[in-house]
Each structure stands twice: as C-alpha cells, then as structure tokens.
Short mmCIF file of C-alpha atoms and ligand atoms in Angstrom, two decimals:
data_model
loop_
_atom_site.label_atom_id
_atom_site.label_comp_id
_atom_site.label_asym_id
_atom_site.label_seq_id
_atom_site.Cartn_x
_atom_site.Cartn_y
_atom_site.Cartn_z
CA UNK A 1 0.00 0.00 0.00
CA UNK A 2 1.47 3.32 -1.03
CA UNK A 3 -0.37 5.46 1.49
CA UNK A 4 -0.61 4.55 5.17
CA UNK A 5 -3.04 6.66 7.14
CA UNK A 6 -3.07 7.03 10.93
CA UNK A 7 -5.31 9.07 13.20
CA UNK A 8 -3.39 10.69 16.05
CA UNK A 9 -4.15 13.04 18.95
CA UNK A 10 -1.06 15.17 19.05
CA UNK A 11 1.26 16.59 16.47
CA UNK A 12 3.14 13.71 14.89
CA UNK A 13 6.73 13.92 13.77
CA UNK A 14 6.85 14.19 9.97
CA UNK A 15 8.74 15.69 7.03
CA UNK A 16 5.85 17.97 6.18
CA UNK A 17 3.20 19.65 8.29
CA UNK A 18 -0.06 20.52 6.55
CA UNK A 19 -2.54 23.07 7.92
CA UNK A 20 -5.68 24.70 6.57
CA UNK A 21 -6.80 28.29 6.63
CA UNK A 22 -10.05 29.87 5.57
CA UNK A 23 -10.11 32.95 3.41
CA UNK A 24 -9.79 36.23 5.25
CA UNK A 25 -8.48 37.10 8.73
CA UNK A 26 -5.21 35.25 8.21
CA UNK A 27 -3.42 36.97 11.09
CA UNK A 28 -5.47 35.28 13.81
CA UNK A 29 -5.27 31.95 12.05
CA UNK A 30 -1.50 32.15 11.68
CA UNK A 31 -1.18 32.92 15.37
CA UNK A 32 -2.93 29.71 16.29
CA UNK A 33 -0.75 27.51 14.07
CA UNK A 34 1.31 25.01 16.08
CA UNK A 35 4.51 26.31 14.44
CA UNK A 36 5.67 29.87 14.03
CA UNK A 37 7.52 31.33 11.07
CA UNK A 38 8.85 34.82 11.47
CA UNK A 39 7.22 37.32 9.18
CA UNK A 40 4.73 34.73 7.96
CA UNK A 41 1.97 37.27 7.55
CA UNK A 42 4.15 39.42 5.27
CA UNK A 43 5.28 36.35 3.30
CA UNK A 44 1.67 35.40 2.67
CA UNK A 45 0.86 38.92 1.55
CA UNK A 46 3.91 39.00 -0.75
CA UNK A 47 3.02 35.63 -2.22
CA UNK A 48 -0.64 36.66 -2.56
CA UNK A 49 -1.85 33.73 -0.49
CA UNK A 50 -5.27 34.55 0.87
CA UNK A 51 -6.55 31.13 1.88
CA UNK A 52 -8.67 30.95 -1.27
CA UNK A 53 -10.11 27.60 -2.32
CA UNK A 54 -7.50 25.34 -3.93
CA UNK A 55 -4.63 27.76 -3.22
CA UNK A 56 -1.65 26.47 -1.32
CA UNK A 57 1.78 27.59 -0.26
CA UNK A 58 4.81 25.56 0.77
CA UNK A 59 7.37 27.12 3.10
CA UNK A 60 10.62 25.75 4.49
CA UNK A 61 10.38 25.05 8.19
CA UNK A 62 12.92 24.22 10.81
CA UNK A 63 10.86 23.24 13.75
CA UNK A 64 10.53 19.99 15.67
CA UNK A 65 11.87 17.97 12.74
CA UNK A 66 9.48 19.34 10.13
CA UNK A 67 11.14 20.37 6.88
CA UNK A 68 8.19 22.14 5.28
CA UNK A 69 4.92 23.75 6.17
CA UNK A 70 2.13 23.56 3.59
CA UNK A 71 -0.79 25.90 4.10
CA UNK A 72 -3.83 25.10 2.01
CA UNK A 73 -6.81 27.36 1.50
CA UNK A 74 -10.36 26.32 2.31
CA UNK A 75 -11.94 29.39 0.74
CA UNK A 76 -15.18 30.69 2.20
CA UNK A 77 -18.13 28.59 3.29
CA UNK A 78 -21.02 29.21 0.89
CA UNK A 79 -24.44 27.66 1.16
CA UNK A 80 -24.72 26.85 -2.52
CA UNK A 81 -21.71 24.55 -2.63
CA UNK A 82 -20.68 21.71 -0.34
CA UNK A 83 -17.91 23.15 1.83
CA UNK A 84 -16.59 19.64 2.53
CA UNK A 85 -15.51 19.53 -1.13
CA UNK A 86 -13.16 22.44 -0.42
CA UNK A 87 -11.62 20.34 2.33
CA UNK A 88 -11.27 17.30 0.04
CA UNK A 89 -9.44 19.54 -2.41
CA UNK A 90 -7.30 21.23 0.24
CA UNK A 91 -6.22 17.84 1.65
CA UNK A 92 -5.35 16.78 -1.89
CA UNK A 93 -3.31 19.94 -2.41
CA UNK A 94 -1.31 19.14 0.72
CA UNK A 95 -0.74 15.52 -0.34
CA UNK A 96 0.43 16.69 -3.77
CA UNK A 97 2.56 19.40 -2.21
CA UNK A 98 4.33 16.88 -0.04
CA UNK A 99 4.85 14.72 -3.12
CA UNK A 100 6.68 17.69 -4.69
CA UNK A 101 8.85 17.96 -1.56
CA UNK A 102 9.71 14.24 -1.86
CA UNK A 103 8.38 13.82 1.66
CA UNK A 104 8.11 10.38 3.19
CA UNK A 105 5.81 11.47 5.97
CA UNK A 106 3.12 14.07 6.38
CA UNK A 107 1.10 15.28 9.36
CA UNK A 108 -2.12 17.15 8.63
CA UNK A 109 -3.95 19.11 11.29
CA UNK A 110 -7.65 18.74 10.67
CA UNK A 111 -10.17 21.51 11.19
CA UNK A 112 -13.24 20.86 13.35
CA UNK A 113 -16.14 19.03 11.74
CA UNK A 114 -18.60 21.66 13.02
CA UNK A 115 -17.07 24.13 10.63
CA UNK A 116 -18.37 21.98 7.78
CA UNK A 117 -21.63 21.10 9.47
CA UNK A 118 -20.81 17.39 9.30
CA UNK A 119 -20.12 14.61 11.80
CA UNK A 120 -16.62 13.75 12.94
CA UNK A 121 -16.69 10.33 11.28
CA UNK A 122 -17.94 11.71 7.96
CA UNK A 123 -15.17 14.31 7.96
CA UNK A 124 -12.53 11.68 8.72
CA UNK A 125 -13.93 9.41 6.04
CA UNK A 126 -13.92 12.13 3.39
CA UNK A 127 -10.43 13.46 4.09
CA UNK A 128 -8.97 9.94 4.16
CA UNK A 129 -10.59 9.10 0.82
CA UNK A 130 -9.38 12.38 -0.68
CA UNK A 131 -5.83 11.65 0.48
CA UNK A 132 -5.98 8.15 -1.02
CA UNK A 133 -7.20 9.52 -4.34
CA UNK A 134 -4.63 12.33 -4.39
CA UNK A 135 -1.74 9.99 -3.75
CA UNK A 136 -2.68 7.51 -6.48
CA UNK A 137 -0.71 7.58 -9.71
CA UNK A 138 -0.87 5.30 -12.73
CA UNK A 139 2.81 4.41 -12.88
CA UNK A 140 2.79 0.80 -14.12
CA UNK A 141 4.69 1.64 -17.29
CA UNK A 142 7.05 4.30 -15.93
CA UNK A 143 10.51 2.82 -15.67
CA UNK A 144 12.04 5.93 -14.08
CA UNK A 145 11.79 5.27 -10.34
CA UNK A 146 11.77 8.99 -9.59
CA UNK A 147 8.43 9.32 -11.36
CA UNK A 148 6.68 6.49 -9.53
CA UNK A 149 4.01 6.93 -6.86
CA UNK A 150 5.61 7.72 -3.54
CA UNK A 151 5.13 5.81 -0.31
CA UNK A 152 3.73 8.24 2.19
CA UNK A 153 2.94 7.94 5.88
CA UNK A 154 0.08 10.26 6.61
CA UNK A 155 -1.06 11.18 10.12
CA UNK A 156 -4.24 13.15 10.59
CA UNK A 157 -3.92 15.15 13.77
CA UNK A 158 -7.23 15.48 15.61
CA UNK A 159 -7.87 17.74 18.55
CA UNK A 160 -9.98 16.87 21.57
CA UNK A 161 -13.21 17.86 19.77
CA UNK A 162 -12.95 14.68 17.76
CA UNK A 163 -13.37 12.61 20.90
CA UNK A 164 -12.27 9.02 21.23
CA UNK A 165 -10.06 7.95 18.30
CA UNK A 166 -11.14 4.34 18.52
CA UNK A 167 -14.68 5.46 17.58
CA UNK A 168 -13.31 6.92 14.38
CA UNK A 169 -11.54 3.74 13.34
CA UNK A 170 -14.62 2.48 11.45
CA UNK A 171 -14.59 5.67 9.38
CA UNK A 172 -10.92 5.14 8.57
CA UNK A 173 -11.58 1.52 7.61
CA UNK A 174 -14.44 2.48 5.32
CA UNK A 175 -12.30 5.20 3.77
CA UNK A 176 -9.46 2.79 3.11
CA UNK A 177 -11.85 0.33 1.45
CA UNK A 178 -13.32 3.12 -0.62
CA UNK A 179 -9.99 4.72 -1.53
CA UNK A 180 -8.51 1.40 -2.59
CA UNK A 181 -11.60 0.55 -4.63
CA UNK A 182 -11.61 3.89 -6.46
CA UNK A 183 -7.89 3.57 -7.11
CA UNK A 184 -8.25 0.03 -8.38
CA UNK A 185 -10.99 1.19 -10.76
CA UNK A 186 -8.61 3.93 -11.94
CA UNK A 187 -5.84 1.39 -12.42
CA UNK A 188 -8.07 -0.85 -14.56
CA UNK A 189 -9.28 2.10 -16.65
CA UNK A 190 -5.75 3.42 -17.14
CA UNK A 191 -4.44 0.04 -18.33
CA UNK A 192 -4.31 0.28 -22.13
CA UNK A 193 -6.31 -2.11 -24.28
CA UNK A 194 -3.21 -4.03 -25.38
CA UNK A 195 -2.74 -5.00 -21.73
CA UNK A 196 -6.37 -5.33 -20.72
CA UNK A 197 -8.71 -7.44 -22.86
CA UNK A 198 -12.26 -8.47 -21.93
CA UNK A 199 -10.89 -11.86 -20.86
CA UNK A 200 -8.16 -10.38 -18.66
CA UNK A 201 -10.58 -7.91 -17.09
CA UNK A 202 -13.15 -10.64 -16.42
CA UNK A 203 -10.38 -12.62 -14.68
CA UNK A 204 -9.53 -9.61 -12.52
CA UNK A 205 -13.21 -9.24 -11.63
CA UNK A 206 -13.42 -12.89 -10.61
CA UNK A 207 -10.33 -12.42 -8.48
CA UNK A 208 -12.03 -9.51 -6.71
CA UNK A 209 -15.18 -11.58 -6.20
CA UNK A 210 -13.22 -14.49 -4.77
CA UNK A 211 -11.26 -12.25 -2.41
CA UNK A 212 -14.38 -10.76 -0.87
CA UNK A 213 -16.64 -13.80 -1.09
CA UNK A 214 -19.06 -12.66 -3.80
CA UNK A 215 -20.95 -15.16 -5.92
CA UNK A 216 -19.74 -14.77 -9.50
CA UNK A 217 -20.71 -16.00 -12.96
CA UNK A 218 -18.84 -15.32 -16.18
CA UNK A 219 -20.43 -16.00 -19.57
CA UNK A 220 -18.13 -16.41 -22.60
CA UNK A 221 -18.93 -15.18 -26.11
CA UNK A 222 -20.45 -18.47 -27.25
CA UNK A 223 -22.79 -18.49 -24.24
CA UNK A 224 -23.60 -14.85 -24.88
CA UNK A 225 -24.62 -15.73 -28.45
CA UNK A 226 -26.61 -18.77 -27.29
CA UNK A 227 -28.49 -16.73 -24.69
CA UNK A 228 -29.65 -14.41 -27.48
CA UNK A 229 -27.59 -11.37 -26.54
CA UNK A 230 -27.38 -9.97 -30.05
CA UNK A 231 -26.25 -6.55 -28.82
CA UNK A 232 -23.07 -7.73 -27.13
CA UNK A 233 -22.32 -10.03 -30.05
CA UNK A 234 -22.87 -7.30 -32.64
CA UNK A 235 -20.26 -5.16 -30.90
CA UNK A 236 -17.75 -7.88 -30.14
CA UNK A 237 -17.82 -9.80 -33.43
CA UNK A 238 -15.35 -7.46 -35.13
CA UNK A 239 -12.73 -8.07 -32.45
CA UNK A 240 -10.19 -10.86 -32.17
CA UNK A 241 -10.91 -10.77 -28.42
CA UNK A 242 -13.86 -12.67 -26.97
CA UNK A 243 -16.60 -10.85 -25.08
CA UNK A 244 -17.54 -11.64 -21.47
CA UNK A 245 -20.56 -11.00 -19.30
CA UNK A 246 -19.61 -10.86 -15.62
CA UNK A 247 -22.31 -11.11 -12.95
CA UNK A 248 -21.49 -10.68 -9.25
CA UNK A 249 -23.97 -11.15 -6.42
CA UNK A 250 -23.91 -9.83 -2.87
CA UNK A 251 -26.64 -11.29 -0.69
CA UNK A 252 -27.36 -9.91 2.77
CA UNK A 253 -28.90 -11.82 5.66
CA UNK A 254 -32.09 -9.75 5.89
CA UNK A 255 -34.96 -11.44 4.04
CA UNK A 256 -36.86 -8.13 3.77
CA UNK A 257 -33.98 -6.25 2.20
CA UNK A 258 -34.42 -4.58 -1.20
CA UNK A 259 -32.55 -5.88 -4.24
CA UNK A 260 -30.73 -3.54 -6.60
CA UNK A 261 -28.72 -4.14 -9.76
CA UNK A 262 -25.71 -2.12 -10.87
CA UNK A 263 -24.82 -2.42 -14.56
CA UNK A 264 -21.62 -0.95 -16.01
CA UNK A 265 -20.55 -0.43 -19.63
CA UNK A 266 -17.34 -2.34 -20.32
CA UNK A 267 -15.99 -1.49 -23.75
CA UNK A 268 -12.30 -2.26 -23.39
CA UNK A 269 -11.62 -0.18 -26.45
CA UNK A 270 -13.96 1.83 -28.63
CA UNK A 271 -12.67 2.46 -32.15
CA UNK A 272 -16.23 3.16 -33.25
CA UNK A 273 -16.19 -0.04 -35.31
CA UNK A 274 -16.90 0.41 -39.02
CA UNK A 275 -18.36 3.84 -38.15
CA UNK A 276 -14.75 4.58 -37.24
CA UNK A 277 -13.91 7.42 -34.89
CA UNK A 278 -11.51 10.15 -36.02
CA UNK A 279 -8.02 9.68 -34.55
CA UNK A 280 -8.35 12.37 -31.90
CA UNK A 281 -11.63 11.11 -30.48
CA UNK A 282 -10.24 7.58 -30.37
CA UNK A 283 -7.13 8.44 -28.39
CA UNK A 284 -8.58 7.94 -24.90
CA UNK A 285 -11.05 5.18 -25.71
CA UNK A 286 -9.44 2.71 -23.30
CA UNK A 287 -11.57 4.65 -20.79
CA UNK A 288 -14.74 3.16 -22.24
CA UNK A 289 -14.93 0.46 -19.58
CA UNK A 290 -15.05 2.95 -16.71
CA UNK A 291 -18.66 2.05 -15.89
CA UNK A 292 -17.82 -1.64 -15.53
CA UNK A 293 -14.78 -0.79 -13.40
CA UNK A 294 -16.94 1.39 -11.14
CA UNK A 295 -19.57 -1.32 -10.64
CA UNK A 296 -17.18 -4.12 -9.76
CA UNK A 297 -15.06 -2.01 -7.45
CA UNK A 298 -18.15 -0.68 -5.70
CA UNK A 299 -19.24 -4.32 -5.22
CA UNK A 300 -15.94 -4.94 -3.48
CA UNK A 301 -16.63 -2.23 -0.89
CA UNK A 302 -20.24 -3.38 -0.50
CA UNK A 303 -19.10 -6.95 0.17
CA UNK A 304 -16.94 -5.66 3.04
CA UNK A 305 -19.46 -3.22 4.52
CA UNK A 306 -22.30 -5.77 4.38
CA UNK A 307 -25.31 -3.43 4.10
CA UNK A 308 -28.86 -4.79 4.33
CA UNK A 309 -29.41 -4.63 0.59
CA UNK A 310 -28.98 -7.37 -1.99
CA UNK A 311 -26.81 -6.20 -4.86
CA UNK A 312 -26.25 -7.62 -8.34
CA UNK A 313 -23.25 -6.24 -10.25
CA UNK A 314 -23.29 -6.82 -13.97
CA UNK A 315 -20.53 -5.94 -16.43
CA UNK A 316 -20.78 -6.68 -20.16
CA UNK A 317 -17.22 -6.62 -21.55
CA UNK A 318 -16.32 -6.31 -25.25
CA UNK A 319 -14.03 -4.56 -27.68
CA UNK A 320 -15.47 -2.45 -30.51
CA UNK A 321 -13.24 -2.99 -33.56
CA UNK A 322 -13.59 -2.66 -37.34
CA UNK A 323 -12.71 -5.78 -39.33
CA UNK A 324 -14.03 -8.21 -41.92
CA UNK A 325 -16.14 -9.84 -39.22
CA UNK A 326 -17.42 -6.58 -37.73
CA UNK A 327 -21.09 -5.68 -37.54
CA UNK A 328 -22.20 -3.26 -40.28
CA UNK A 329 -24.25 -0.09 -40.24
CA UNK A 330 -27.67 -1.29 -41.37
CA UNK A 331 -27.49 -4.62 -39.56
CA UNK A 332 -30.51 -5.54 -37.44
CA UNK A 333 -29.92 -7.32 -34.14
CA UNK A 334 -32.16 -9.00 -31.58
CA UNK A 335 -31.51 -8.44 -27.87
CA UNK A 336 -31.92 -10.73 -24.87
CA UNK A 337 -35.45 -9.38 -24.22
CA UNK A 338 -36.54 -10.09 -27.82
CA UNK A 339 -36.59 -6.47 -29.03
CA UNK A 340 -34.83 -5.59 -32.28
CA UNK A 341 -32.69 -2.62 -33.32
CA UNK A 342 -31.31 -1.33 -36.57
CA UNK A 343 -27.67 -0.41 -36.08
CA UNK A 344 -27.22 2.76 -38.05
CA UNK A 345 -23.95 3.70 -36.39
CA UNK A 346 -21.59 1.12 -34.91
CA UNK A 347 -20.04 3.80 -32.67
CA UNK A 348 -23.24 3.89 -30.61
CA UNK A 349 -22.19 0.51 -29.19
CA UNK A 350 -22.46 1.10 -25.45
CA UNK A 351 -26.25 1.10 -25.54
CA UNK A 352 -26.17 -2.22 -27.41
CA UNK A 353 -24.22 -4.09 -24.75
CA UNK A 354 -26.16 -2.35 -21.97
CA UNK A 355 -29.45 -3.36 -23.62
CA UNK A 356 -28.56 -7.04 -23.18
CA UNK A 357 -27.11 -6.58 -19.69
CA UNK A 358 -30.11 -4.57 -18.45
CA UNK A 359 -32.53 -7.11 -19.98
CA UNK A 360 -30.57 -9.87 -18.27
CA UNK A 361 -30.74 -8.45 -14.74
CA UNK A 362 -34.38 -7.40 -15.20
CA UNK A 363 -35.39 -10.90 -16.38
CA UNK A 364 -33.38 -12.88 -13.84
CA UNK A 365 -33.82 -10.96 -10.58
CA UNK A 366 -36.72 -9.37 -8.79
CA UNK A 367 -35.36 -5.84 -8.61
CA UNK A 368 -36.41 -2.82 -6.59
CA UNK A 369 -34.02 -0.60 -8.53
CA UNK A 370 -31.49 -0.71 -11.33
CA UNK A 371 -28.69 1.78 -11.91
CA UNK A 372 -26.53 1.71 -15.00
CA UNK A 373 -23.32 3.66 -15.40
CA UNK A 374 -21.58 4.24 -18.71
CA UNK A 375 -19.21 6.43 -20.68
CA UNK A 376 -22.04 6.63 -23.15
CA UNK A 377 -22.13 9.91 -25.06
CA UNK A 378 -19.68 12.63 -26.02
CA UNK A 379 -22.68 14.98 -25.84
CA UNK A 380 -22.60 14.67 -22.05
CA UNK A 381 -19.56 16.93 -21.84
CA UNK A 382 -21.33 19.61 -23.87
CA UNK A 383 -24.37 19.39 -21.61
CA UNK A 384 -22.58 19.49 -18.25
CA UNK A 385 -18.86 20.13 -18.57
CA UNK A 386 -16.74 17.98 -16.26
CA UNK A 387 -17.95 18.51 -12.70
CA UNK A 388 -21.26 16.62 -12.73
CA UNK A 389 -22.10 13.28 -14.31
CA UNK A 390 -25.49 13.12 -16.03
CA UNK A 391 -28.41 11.39 -14.33
CA UNK A 392 -31.53 10.36 -16.21
CA UNK A 393 -34.34 8.45 -14.57
CA UNK A 394 -37.87 7.14 -14.91
CA UNK A 395 -38.42 7.44 -11.13
CA UNK A 396 -38.24 10.64 -9.04
CA UNK A 397 -37.59 9.00 -5.66
CA UNK A 398 -34.76 6.83 -6.97
CA UNK A 399 -33.31 9.82 -8.83
CA UNK A 400 -33.32 11.71 -5.53
CA UNK A 401 -31.60 8.88 -3.62
CA UNK A 402 -28.86 8.63 -6.26
CA UNK A 403 -28.45 12.42 -6.39
CA UNK A 404 -28.04 12.48 -2.62
CA UNK A 405 -25.47 9.66 -2.84
CA UNK A 406 -23.61 11.86 -5.31
CA UNK A 407 -23.59 14.77 -2.88
CA UNK A 408 -22.51 12.62 0.07
CA UNK A 409 -19.74 10.90 -1.85
CA UNK A 410 -18.38 13.78 -3.91
CA UNK A 411 -19.26 12.06 -7.23
CA UNK A 412 -21.84 14.70 -8.05
CA UNK A 413 -24.61 14.18 -10.61
CA UNK A 414 -27.09 16.48 -12.34
CA UNK A 415 -30.45 15.27 -13.57
CA UNK A 416 -31.42 15.84 -17.22
CA UNK A 417 -35.04 15.95 -18.44
CA UNK A 418 -36.67 12.75 -19.60
CA UNK A 419 -40.22 13.65 -20.56
CA UNK A 420 -42.28 11.80 -23.17
CA UNK A 421 -41.48 14.41 -25.80
CA UNK A 422 -37.99 12.98 -26.12
CA UNK A 423 -38.99 9.37 -26.38
CA UNK A 424 -39.81 9.02 -30.06
CA UNK A 425 -36.21 9.84 -31.00
CA UNK A 426 -34.99 6.27 -31.48
CA UNK A 427 -37.68 5.14 -33.95
CA UNK A 428 -36.80 2.95 -36.94
CA UNK A 429 -39.10 1.99 -39.83
CA UNK A 430 -37.73 -1.53 -40.09
CA UNK A 431 -36.93 -2.56 -36.47
CA UNK A 432 -38.29 -1.80 -33.00
CA UNK A 433 -35.54 0.75 -32.47
CA UNK A 434 -32.71 2.55 -34.19
CA UNK A 435 -29.45 2.79 -32.26
CA UNK A 436 -29.06 6.50 -33.08
CA UNK A 437 -31.60 9.28 -32.95
CA UNK A 438 -33.11 10.86 -36.00
CA UNK A 439 -31.46 14.13 -36.97
CA UNK A 440 -33.74 16.65 -35.32
CA UNK A 441 -33.05 15.25 -31.83
CA UNK A 442 -29.87 16.92 -30.66
CA UNK A 443 -29.70 15.91 -26.98
CA UNK A 444 -27.43 12.90 -27.47
CA UNK A 445 -27.23 12.01 -23.78
CA UNK A 446 -31.01 11.93 -23.38
CA UNK A 447 -31.44 10.10 -26.70
CA UNK A 448 -29.17 7.29 -25.49
CA UNK A 449 -31.25 7.00 -22.31
CA UNK A 450 -34.41 6.74 -24.45
CA UNK A 451 -32.85 3.72 -26.11
CA UNK A 452 -31.95 2.10 -22.79
CA UNK A 453 -35.39 2.63 -21.33
CA UNK A 454 -36.69 -0.07 -23.66
CA UNK A 455 -34.77 -2.64 -21.64
CA UNK A 456 -35.72 -1.85 -18.02
CA UNK A 457 -39.48 -2.52 -18.14
CA UNK A 458 -41.05 -0.46 -15.35
CA UNK A 459 -38.40 -1.09 -12.72
CA UNK A 460 -37.24 2.15 -11.05
CA UNK A 461 -34.14 3.00 -13.04
CA UNK A 462 -31.33 5.52 -13.04
CA UNK A 463 -28.95 5.94 -15.93
CA UNK A 464 -25.63 7.66 -15.23
CA UNK A 465 -23.59 8.98 -18.14
CA UNK A 466 -19.97 9.46 -17.03
CA UNK A 467 -18.43 10.18 -20.45
CA UNK A 468 -17.63 13.69 -19.14
CA UNK A 469 -16.23 12.73 -15.73
CA UNK A 470 -14.37 9.42 -16.14
CA UNK A 471 -11.06 10.59 -17.51
CA UNK A 472 -8.53 13.43 -17.65
CA UNK A 473 -9.86 15.73 -14.92
CA UNK A 474 -6.44 17.08 -13.96
CA UNK A 475 -8.03 20.35 -12.85
CA UNK A 476 -9.23 18.62 -9.68
CA UNK A 477 -6.36 18.11 -7.24
CA UNK A 478 -7.24 14.52 -6.31
CA UNK A 479 -7.12 13.46 -9.97
CA UNK A 480 -4.38 13.59 -12.58
CA UNK A 481 -4.23 14.66 -16.21
CA UNK A 482 -4.48 11.86 -18.78
CA UNK A 483 -5.70 9.44 -16.13
CA UNK A 484 -8.91 7.91 -14.91
CA UNK A 485 -10.96 9.35 -12.05
CA UNK A 486 -12.71 6.20 -10.84
CA UNK A 487 -15.93 8.21 -10.84
CA UNK A 488 -18.97 6.24 -9.73
CA UNK A 489 -17.34 3.93 -7.18
CA UNK A 490 -17.97 6.30 -4.27
CA UNK A 491 -21.43 7.17 -5.56
CA UNK A 492 -22.57 3.56 -6.09
CA UNK A 493 -21.42 2.52 -2.62
CA UNK A 494 -23.25 5.43 -0.98
CA UNK A 495 -26.30 4.69 -3.12
CA UNK A 496 -26.44 1.10 -1.90
CA UNK A 497 -25.94 2.21 1.72
CA UNK A 498 -28.74 4.73 1.19
CA UNK A 499 -31.12 1.99 -0.01
CA UNK A 500 -31.11 0.33 3.41
CA UNK A 501 -34.54 0.44 5.00
N1 BES B 1 -17.61 5.76 -25.90
C1 BES B 1 -18.30 6.74 -26.66
C2 BES B 1 -18.69 7.97 -25.84
C3 BES B 1 -17.56 8.77 -25.22
C4 BES B 1 -17.13 9.94 -25.81
C5 BES B 1 -17.00 8.39 -24.03
C6 BES B 1 -16.12 10.68 -25.23
C7 BES B 1 -16.01 9.15 -23.44
C8 BES B 1 -15.56 10.29 -24.05
C9 BES B 1 -19.58 6.16 -27.24
O1 BES B 1 -19.56 4.82 -27.53
C10 BES B 1 -19.83 6.87 -28.53
O2 BES B 1 -19.03 6.76 -29.41
N2 BES B 1 -20.95 7.59 -28.61
C11 BES B 1 -21.30 8.31 -29.77
C12 BES B 1 -22.78 8.10 -30.02
C13 BES B 1 -23.25 8.63 -31.34
C14 BES B 1 -22.69 7.82 -32.48
C15 BES B 1 -24.76 8.59 -31.35
C16 BES B 1 -21.00 9.80 -29.52
O3 BES B 1 -21.18 10.27 -28.40
O4 BES B 1 -20.54 10.46 -30.45
ZN1 ZN B 2 -18.75 4.40 -29.47
ZN1 ZN B 3 -18.24 3.69 -26.35
#
C-alpha cells in the first residue's frame, strides 16, 4: 500500500506539516498555528496567499523535525456549494505538495467538523478518501523510479473535539476500502487495451469476487450468443478478443432487504467499429470500460461493509473494432429481451451491450431498482462540462436517492429531463428501435437514455452517463491529467448504503 493513514491526537513527527486556513483574517489563524515562522503574515501577503479555495503555499520550516509547512486554503463557506468539497481539495493539495517535496511522511492538522456542518466520522472518512485519491498515480509503465508513486505515511492530527479515536476507526476503515476501490478502478481504466482485454478484465473481476466472497458467474462469447444477446455479439464480433458478461452477487442476511442491480458499460476499447472514430476522439477510448470498473469495485466495498441490501453487479465486456467480421451499419440485431434494433452507427455501441445486460438483470432478478453507469455519449460533456455526471431516470424517488449519494460521496450528478417528448427519438421503420436518434433530436445524452429505457421494463431506473467525468480531470487536485478518475465507485457505494430500509 502506497499510502498509510493514521489518526493521532497530538502533532506527529513528519517531514511535512499541513494546515488549513479559511479565506480572510489570516493573522489570527496564523497565530494559532502550532509552528511559528517569522514574518509569515508578510510572506503570505507578498506571495498573494489569501486562503482561497485550492490555493496552497509551501514554506521551508525548521521546527521539531518538520522540513516544510504547507498551508492550504479552504476558501469561504457558501451555502450553494458543499464546503466539505473544499476540504477534500485542500487535503489533496497538501498531499500533492508533499509529493513535490519528496516527503516520506506528512502530518495534517484537521479543522473541526462543526465548521463543515458534518459529523466527525464523515469528515474523517472524506479526508482519508481524498488523500488516497490524491496519492494515487498510474505508474505501471514508468521505468524511471523517480516518477513512480511515492510511499507516504500520513497522520491526521485530531484535537480533543474529535473525541475518542477508537470510535473513528470504522470511518478510517471504510475510507481505506473506498480509496482502494476507487484507485483500483482507476488502475483498470488506465491500463491500455493491449494490456487489458475483456478476458483479462473478467479474470480480474473474478479475483475480486473471490477475495471478498461474492458469488460470481462469467459467460463467454459463445454463451452470450446462445443466450440471445445480439447486442453484445454485434459489438464484439469485429474483435479478435472474446466478449464476457460478468455477474457478481452480494446477498445480505435480511430477508426483507431490497434488491438492486448495478450495470456498467465495459468497452475495453472503442474504435467506433466500421463507423470509425476520427483519430483524436479515439485516443482515450481505453476509458470506455469505466462504468464496468466502477460497478465491480463498488461491489468490493459493499461486500466488506455488508449493508442490508442485496446487490447484483453486472458488467458486459467487449471490444469495438472494425474488421471483416465486424457488424455493419444497417445490420438488425435482436436483444436478450426479444426487441430488435437497426444499427445505423456502430459507434453507438455502449447502448447495445447495456441493452442485453439490463434485460438480463431485469429478467433474472426481482429488482427494486437498477442503476446503470456508462461512458455513453460525447454529448454529455457539452451538456454538463466535467464537474457533474449526467443522471436520467424514470423514477423521481430513486433519482433523488442517487443524487443524494452523489452529494454525500463527492461524485456529483445532475439530472437531465426525460419527458415523453424525447422518447420518439430512437424510432426505426424496419426494427423496434434505431441505435441512433433521427437528426432533429440533438440531446445525445437523453437520446441514449431513451434507447436504454426499452430494456428496463417499469423497474425504477437511473442511468448515469460518465463520459464527461471518467477521464482526464487534472483540474481537480485529487485526480491527474491523462488518467482515470474512478468516478462512480464512491457514488454507487453510498447509493447502496442509502437503499437500506
Ligand atoms: N464511448 C463513446 C462515448 C464517449 C465519448 C465516451 C467521449 C467518453 C468520451 C460512445 O460509444 C460513442 O461513441 N458515442 C457516440 C454516439 C453517437 C454515435 C450517437 C458519440 O457520443 O458520439
Ligand atoms: Zn462508441
Ligand atoms: Zn463507447
């Protein structure tokens, strides 16, 4: 493990000391720091450090063994934005700052939870997860040791207001599970498609399931074809790699517990197929299995936390390639639920594999809710930018529960409209559906959801489009440029916890 986190009561010895300040009134805050630097107030003025959100400053320190002091800004508390997010970012800035100082150890003095209007354990949980995310680096193929992820010992220093440390241990444990799960999702997504095929990923998923005692089933491509999953086959048939359908099951001991299914898009690489993508849009398409990675890694946390909810995790895995055996624009396919679709564009492949996977969980389990998560449409980024994933739903209460899980976890979502007016967009004259919308419908993210709705019957359903949040969000300090975010893991876990009666 590259990051070891401890909770301590008094200032721990470390290479770097991290402290937080809110914007404004720096003089009083500097006075109450546990270390003093002469002229600090003037230095901060000269360096224009005001304690603003995401600002930080690193100063050399020669005090009680510390080599550096990093001050990170929390900004101002505003009602319209979750203040705890400022703290997640500030913690991440400190972790990254200590990485730049080549520190081996870091002590961070935490502000009081009351300041953020949250409980002590929630604050601990969130800062520990943020630190785990900030420290993670995809370094598998870097041969220069100096560029690899650093091993860091991190102590969070808690004052007496936090009470008994042993009571906070559960929060730290949950955070470690969560942090590791998000980082493992990121690792899988960052692995390029020449190192991660559907078969290899399915094997990794089985390994996860075995480690945490989840029931698991893996269908191979021949079984997928035999079961009538024409969508997965249509996508996978152009690839030399076989498709897989991975199903994991977590069963709790409460016979009255609700049952939910989580379904994640797992396209190991999306070339667009014969409707080939232009080179630039293809560049990052190893990310197209981020939904599947989120589902399986959330399942891992769920298996450890044992909530009173039954959870099915389902990940259809395939590669979308052009070749002599590839599916063609104009082909008509039949899905697991018997519906047919005309494939007008082979680049709209995610909805095809999700159609079979959704039909499968709907037909084989008695579900109270189903949530799918997918890097589904480029349009999502135009609709929302990069700070909210898109949520579309046929059920207001479920939409609300998932939205709240997004707020709690930090994986925020924004609901898009889904009224009947949109729903005629996927019509075809020669099949039940077309896989792309007719020209006058421009809301690509909503159009894709209209397609998927044909495969969920009337089960309460939430669709999450993470095409805009799964990759390359270097502007957030706990993520890195040209790397995966692991978006959805935190949200799905909190969603399942929130479904407990
Ligand atoms: N995997 C892509 C969507 C995507 C785009 C994910 C950018 C991440 C970043 C998806 O399979 C796709 O190609 N969608 C098409 C659909 C269109 C053909 C209707 C798109 O968004 O252009
Ligand atoms: Zn595509
Ligand atoms: Zn895709």
